XYZ file of C-alpha atoms in Angstrom:
265
model
C -26.035 30.929 -2.802
C -25.746 27.560 -1.121
C -27.991 25.980 -3.739
C -25.809 27.292 -6.576
C -22.708 26.067 -4.774
C -24.191 22.581 -4.376
C -25.100 22.475 -8.070
C -21.626 23.595 -9.139
C -19.855 21.172 -6.802
C -22.218 18.344 -7.767
C -21.703 18.942 -11.480
C -17.943 19.124 -11.033
C -17.954 15.866 -9.039
C -19.971 14.116 -11.753
C -17.526 15.284 -14.419
C -14.564 14.079 -12.387
C -16.119 10.642 -11.874
C -17.000 10.402 -15.555
C -13.431 11.309 -16.463
C -12.124 8.450 -14.313
C -14.706 5.758 -15.015
C -15.640 6.161 -18.697
C -12.239 4.787 -19.878
C -12.758 1.765 -17.602
C -16.156 1.048 -19.117
C -14.667 1.442 -22.606
C -11.996 -1.144 -21.794
C -14.635 -3.516 -20.432
C -16.790 -3.064 -23.522
C -13.931 -3.639 -25.972
C -12.932 -6.816 -24.150
C -15.974 -8.306 -25.917
C -15.064 -6.807 -29.292
C -14.767 -9.308 -32.133
C -12.051 -7.253 -33.826
C -8.375 -7.580 -32.962
C -8.090 -3.799 -33.411
C -8.977 -2.182 -30.127
C -10.555 0.948 -31.603
C -13.013 -0.585 -34.092
C -16.159 -2.376 -32.936
C -17.152 -5.222 -35.249
C -19.282 -7.456 -33.062
C -19.689 -9.267 -29.748
C -17.458 -12.187 -28.773
C -15.906 -13.884 -25.748
C -12.949 -15.338 -27.646
C -10.442 -13.019 -25.964
C -11.323 -14.432 -22.544
C -10.783 -17.939 -23.901
C -7.440 -17.056 -25.500
C -6.401 -15.178 -22.352
C -6.365 -18.351 -20.271
C -4.239 -20.089 -22.885
C -1.680 -17.277 -23.169
C 1.221 -18.448 -21.003
C 3.105 -15.163 -21.274
C 0.279 -13.099 -19.806
C -0.622 -15.699 -17.186
C 3.019 -15.893 -16.102
C 3.173 -12.106 -15.739
C -0.056 -12.114 -13.723
C 1.316 -14.856 -11.486
C 4.544 -12.905 -10.948
C 2.656 -9.704 -10.121
C 0.328 -11.442 -7.661
C 3.225 -13.259 -6.016
C 5.195 -10.033 -5.587
C 2.116 -8.128 -4.403
C 1.160 -10.739 -1.776
C 4.679 -11.082 -0.364
C 5.170 -7.306 -0.408
C 1.849 -6.807 1.378
C 2.727 -9.258 4.145
C 6.215 -7.862 4.754
C 5.288 -4.172 4.467
C 2.173 -4.553 6.644
C 4.191 -6.148 9.451
C 7.072 -3.670 9.210
C 4.837 -0.622 8.739
C 2.562 -1.540 11.651
C 5.479 -2.169 14.018
C 7.145 1.071 12.903
C 3.942 3.062 13.438
C 3.463 1.650 16.933
C 7.103 2.295 17.857
C 7.112 5.863 16.542
C 3.750 6.684 18.111
C 4.265 5.124 21.532
C 7.960 5.342 22.406
C 10.558 8.088 22.674
C 14.103 7.120 21.745
C 17.232 8.775 20.313
C 16.911 9.425 16.585
C 13.119 9.180 16.550
C 12.672 12.330 14.463
C 15.328 11.241 11.994
C 13.722 7.799 11.646
C 10.330 9.403 11.168
C 11.718 11.492 8.303
C 13.325 8.385 6.773
C 9.927 6.709 6.553
C 8.442 9.754 4.818
C 11.136 9.925 2.127
C 9.874 7.023 -0.065
C 6.441 8.668 -0.216
C 7.851 11.819 -1.805
C 10.777 10.287 -3.682
C 10.213 9.659 -7.427
C 9.974 5.968 -8.232
C 12.571 6.276 -10.978
C 15.161 7.275 -8.364
C 14.393 4.123 -6.370
C 14.585 1.970 -9.483
C 17.892 3.380 -10.716
C 19.406 3.222 -7.219
C 18.474 -0.426 -6.802
C 19.773 -1.259 -10.272
C 23.100 0.385 -9.451
C 23.279 -1.491 -6.150
C 22.572 -4.840 -7.781
C 25.202 -4.154 -10.427
C 27.728 -3.187 -7.749
C 27.288 -6.421 -5.784
C 26.978 -8.544 -8.931
C 23.442 -9.730 -8.227
C 21.519 -11.318 -11.084
C 18.220 -9.608 -11.801
C 15.127 -11.735 -11.373
C 11.799 -11.869 -9.606
C 13.260 -11.611 -6.101
C 15.142 -8.407 -6.896
C 11.817 -6.591 -7.264
C 10.798 -7.044 -3.612
C 13.122 -4.511 -1.910
C 11.854 -1.532 -3.896
C 8.198 -2.510 -3.481
C 8.603 -3.174 0.235
C 10.356 0.141 0.827
C 7.584 2.146 -0.829
C 4.662 0.139 0.548
C 6.005 0.127 4.124
C 5.983 3.920 4.255
C 2.346 4.088 3.152
C 1.375 1.384 5.647
C 3.075 3.296 8.437
C 1.226 6.505 7.552
C -2.185 4.803 7.497
C -1.626 2.902 10.754
C -0.190 6.019 12.376
C -3.360 7.922 11.488
C -5.395 5.144 13.121
C -3.224 5.269 16.251
C -3.826 9.004 16.656
C -7.502 8.182 17.232
C -6.652 5.425 19.709
C -7.707 5.812 23.350
C -4.840 4.748 25.683
C -7.372 4.303 28.488
C -8.449 1.026 26.859
C -4.971 -0.432 27.352
C -4.748 0.894 30.885
C -8.081 -0.714 31.730
C -6.878 -4.066 30.367
C -3.692 -3.865 32.442
C -5.699 -3.000 35.544
C -7.747 -6.155 34.951
C -4.583 -8.282 34.994
C -3.599 -8.535 31.328
C 0.089 -8.493 30.481
C 1.581 -6.493 27.600
C 1.252 -9.353 25.099
C -2.393 -10.000 25.997
C -3.167 -6.302 25.980
C -1.766 -5.901 22.480
C -3.598 -8.859 20.915
C -6.867 -8.509 22.855
C -7.191 -4.713 22.943
C -4.680 -2.747 20.835
C -4.613 -4.822 17.664
C -8.417 -5.235 17.333
C -8.836 -1.472 17.697
C -6.221 -0.606 15.065
C -7.139 -3.547 12.805
C -9.298 -1.421 10.441
C -6.270 0.767 9.789
C -4.005 -2.247 9.318
C -6.494 -3.832 6.909
C -6.827 -0.627 4.886
C -3.043 -0.225 4.845
C -2.505 -3.794 3.624
C -5.018 -3.245 0.822
C -3.184 -0.060 -0.156
C 0.168 -1.891 -0.108
C -1.234 -4.659 -2.313
C -2.562 -2.115 -4.814
C 0.712 -0.161 -4.900
C 2.770 -3.304 -5.510
C 0.402 -4.743 -8.122
C 0.286 -1.473 -10.051
C 3.948 -0.467 -9.694
C 5.870 -0.242 -12.981
C 8.975 1.946 -12.768
C 10.859 0.039 -10.051
C 9.872 -3.308 -11.578
C 11.065 -2.131 -14.991
C 14.573 -1.504 -13.648
C 14.845 -4.505 -11.315
C 13.244 -7.430 -13.167
C 15.292 -9.867 -15.181
C 14.604 -11.939 -18.314
C 11.598 -14.221 -17.964
C 10.371 -12.528 -14.772
C 8.236 -9.709 -16.138
C 5.433 -8.324 -14.053
C 2.105 -7.456 -15.653
C 2.736 -3.670 -15.939
C 6.146 -4.313 -17.532
C 4.641 -6.813 -19.980
C 1.862 -4.411 -20.982
C 4.428 -1.663 -21.545
C 6.435 -3.935 -23.838
C 3.257 -4.829 -25.759
C 2.320 -1.177 -26.356
C 5.052 -0.830 -28.978
C 3.485 -3.426 -31.268
C -0.129 -2.910 -30.178
C -1.959 -4.082 -27.086
C -3.765 -7.377 -27.553
C -7.525 -7.467 -26.801
C -6.599 -10.133 -24.281
C -5.274 -7.318 -22.101
C -8.734 -5.729 -22.176
C -10.194 -9.029 -20.997
C -7.584 -9.279 -18.250
C -8.244 -5.670 -17.207
C -11.965 -6.434 -16.931
C -11.272 -9.449 -14.719
C -8.934 -7.407 -12.513
C -11.522 -4.628 -12.202
C -14.195 -7.088 -11.099
C -11.738 -8.704 -8.684
C -10.788 -5.346 -7.163
C -14.429 -4.310 -6.786
C -15.224 -7.568 -4.989
C -12.218 -7.184 -2.668
C -13.108 -3.571 -1.863
C -16.719 -4.544 -1.109
C -15.568 -7.359 1.177
C -13.090 -5.128 3.004
C -15.701 -2.386 3.333
C -18.188 -4.869 4.790
C -15.601 -6.143 7.266
C -14.783 -2.596 8.380
C -18.483 -1.781 8.837
C -18.960 -4.901 10.946
C -15.937 -4.033 13.087
C -17.196 -0.498 13.645
C -20.694 -1.725 14.502
C -19.281 -4.197 17.018
C -17.195 -1.436 18.548
C -20.269 0.760 18.836
C -22.237 -2.043 20.491
C -19.478 -2.665 23.023
C -19.253 0.994 23.909
């Protein structure tokens, strides 16, 4: 019975992975297609990679998306980490209410956030641009960062901090020498998640960007109406390779941190 279960679960897992990854390989393959029509293979070429780096519209959108994603990651990682530590360690009036507030953006539809921000900007007379995208991204990413760091804190041993204090360390030294290194894997994973959420986010950016400040998802959506250029396939391939490299580096860093922790213990 166990053998049949393993075969069924294994087959199902393979089908799921194929469902997710085959479209990615198709996009990568057609980035080398000589035809400008994305569904017909006519030959091998690298011209779309060459034209990609000369397309100012796409490069500008990529630059905007990376800029927003980096700034959002920094702000949300700091706010989410501090919020997780405060909610996990301290008791104060309104703690439960604040905890619920941080969970709301996780469950709230993105279109509600986008429309709400658009209405707010219109009410105060703010001109839409690149900087008006940050609030919505930060709000959503901060909640996810808090959840990831909070999960890491639940596996944290308070005895490590108590031992550091007994050895003469003050609160600041204890945090940077003991607490932060132990929760750093969670913070690193949370920052990577925040970067991915911001880079991939479309709905909020669609409602809050202004003319000339399109992000990459918004630009691709506008291009769908008249046909996606093969340059987008080339860009998608580059982004996939970049993400794989980043994930491998982060995974290696986490393994090294865990191995060092095991050696110390």
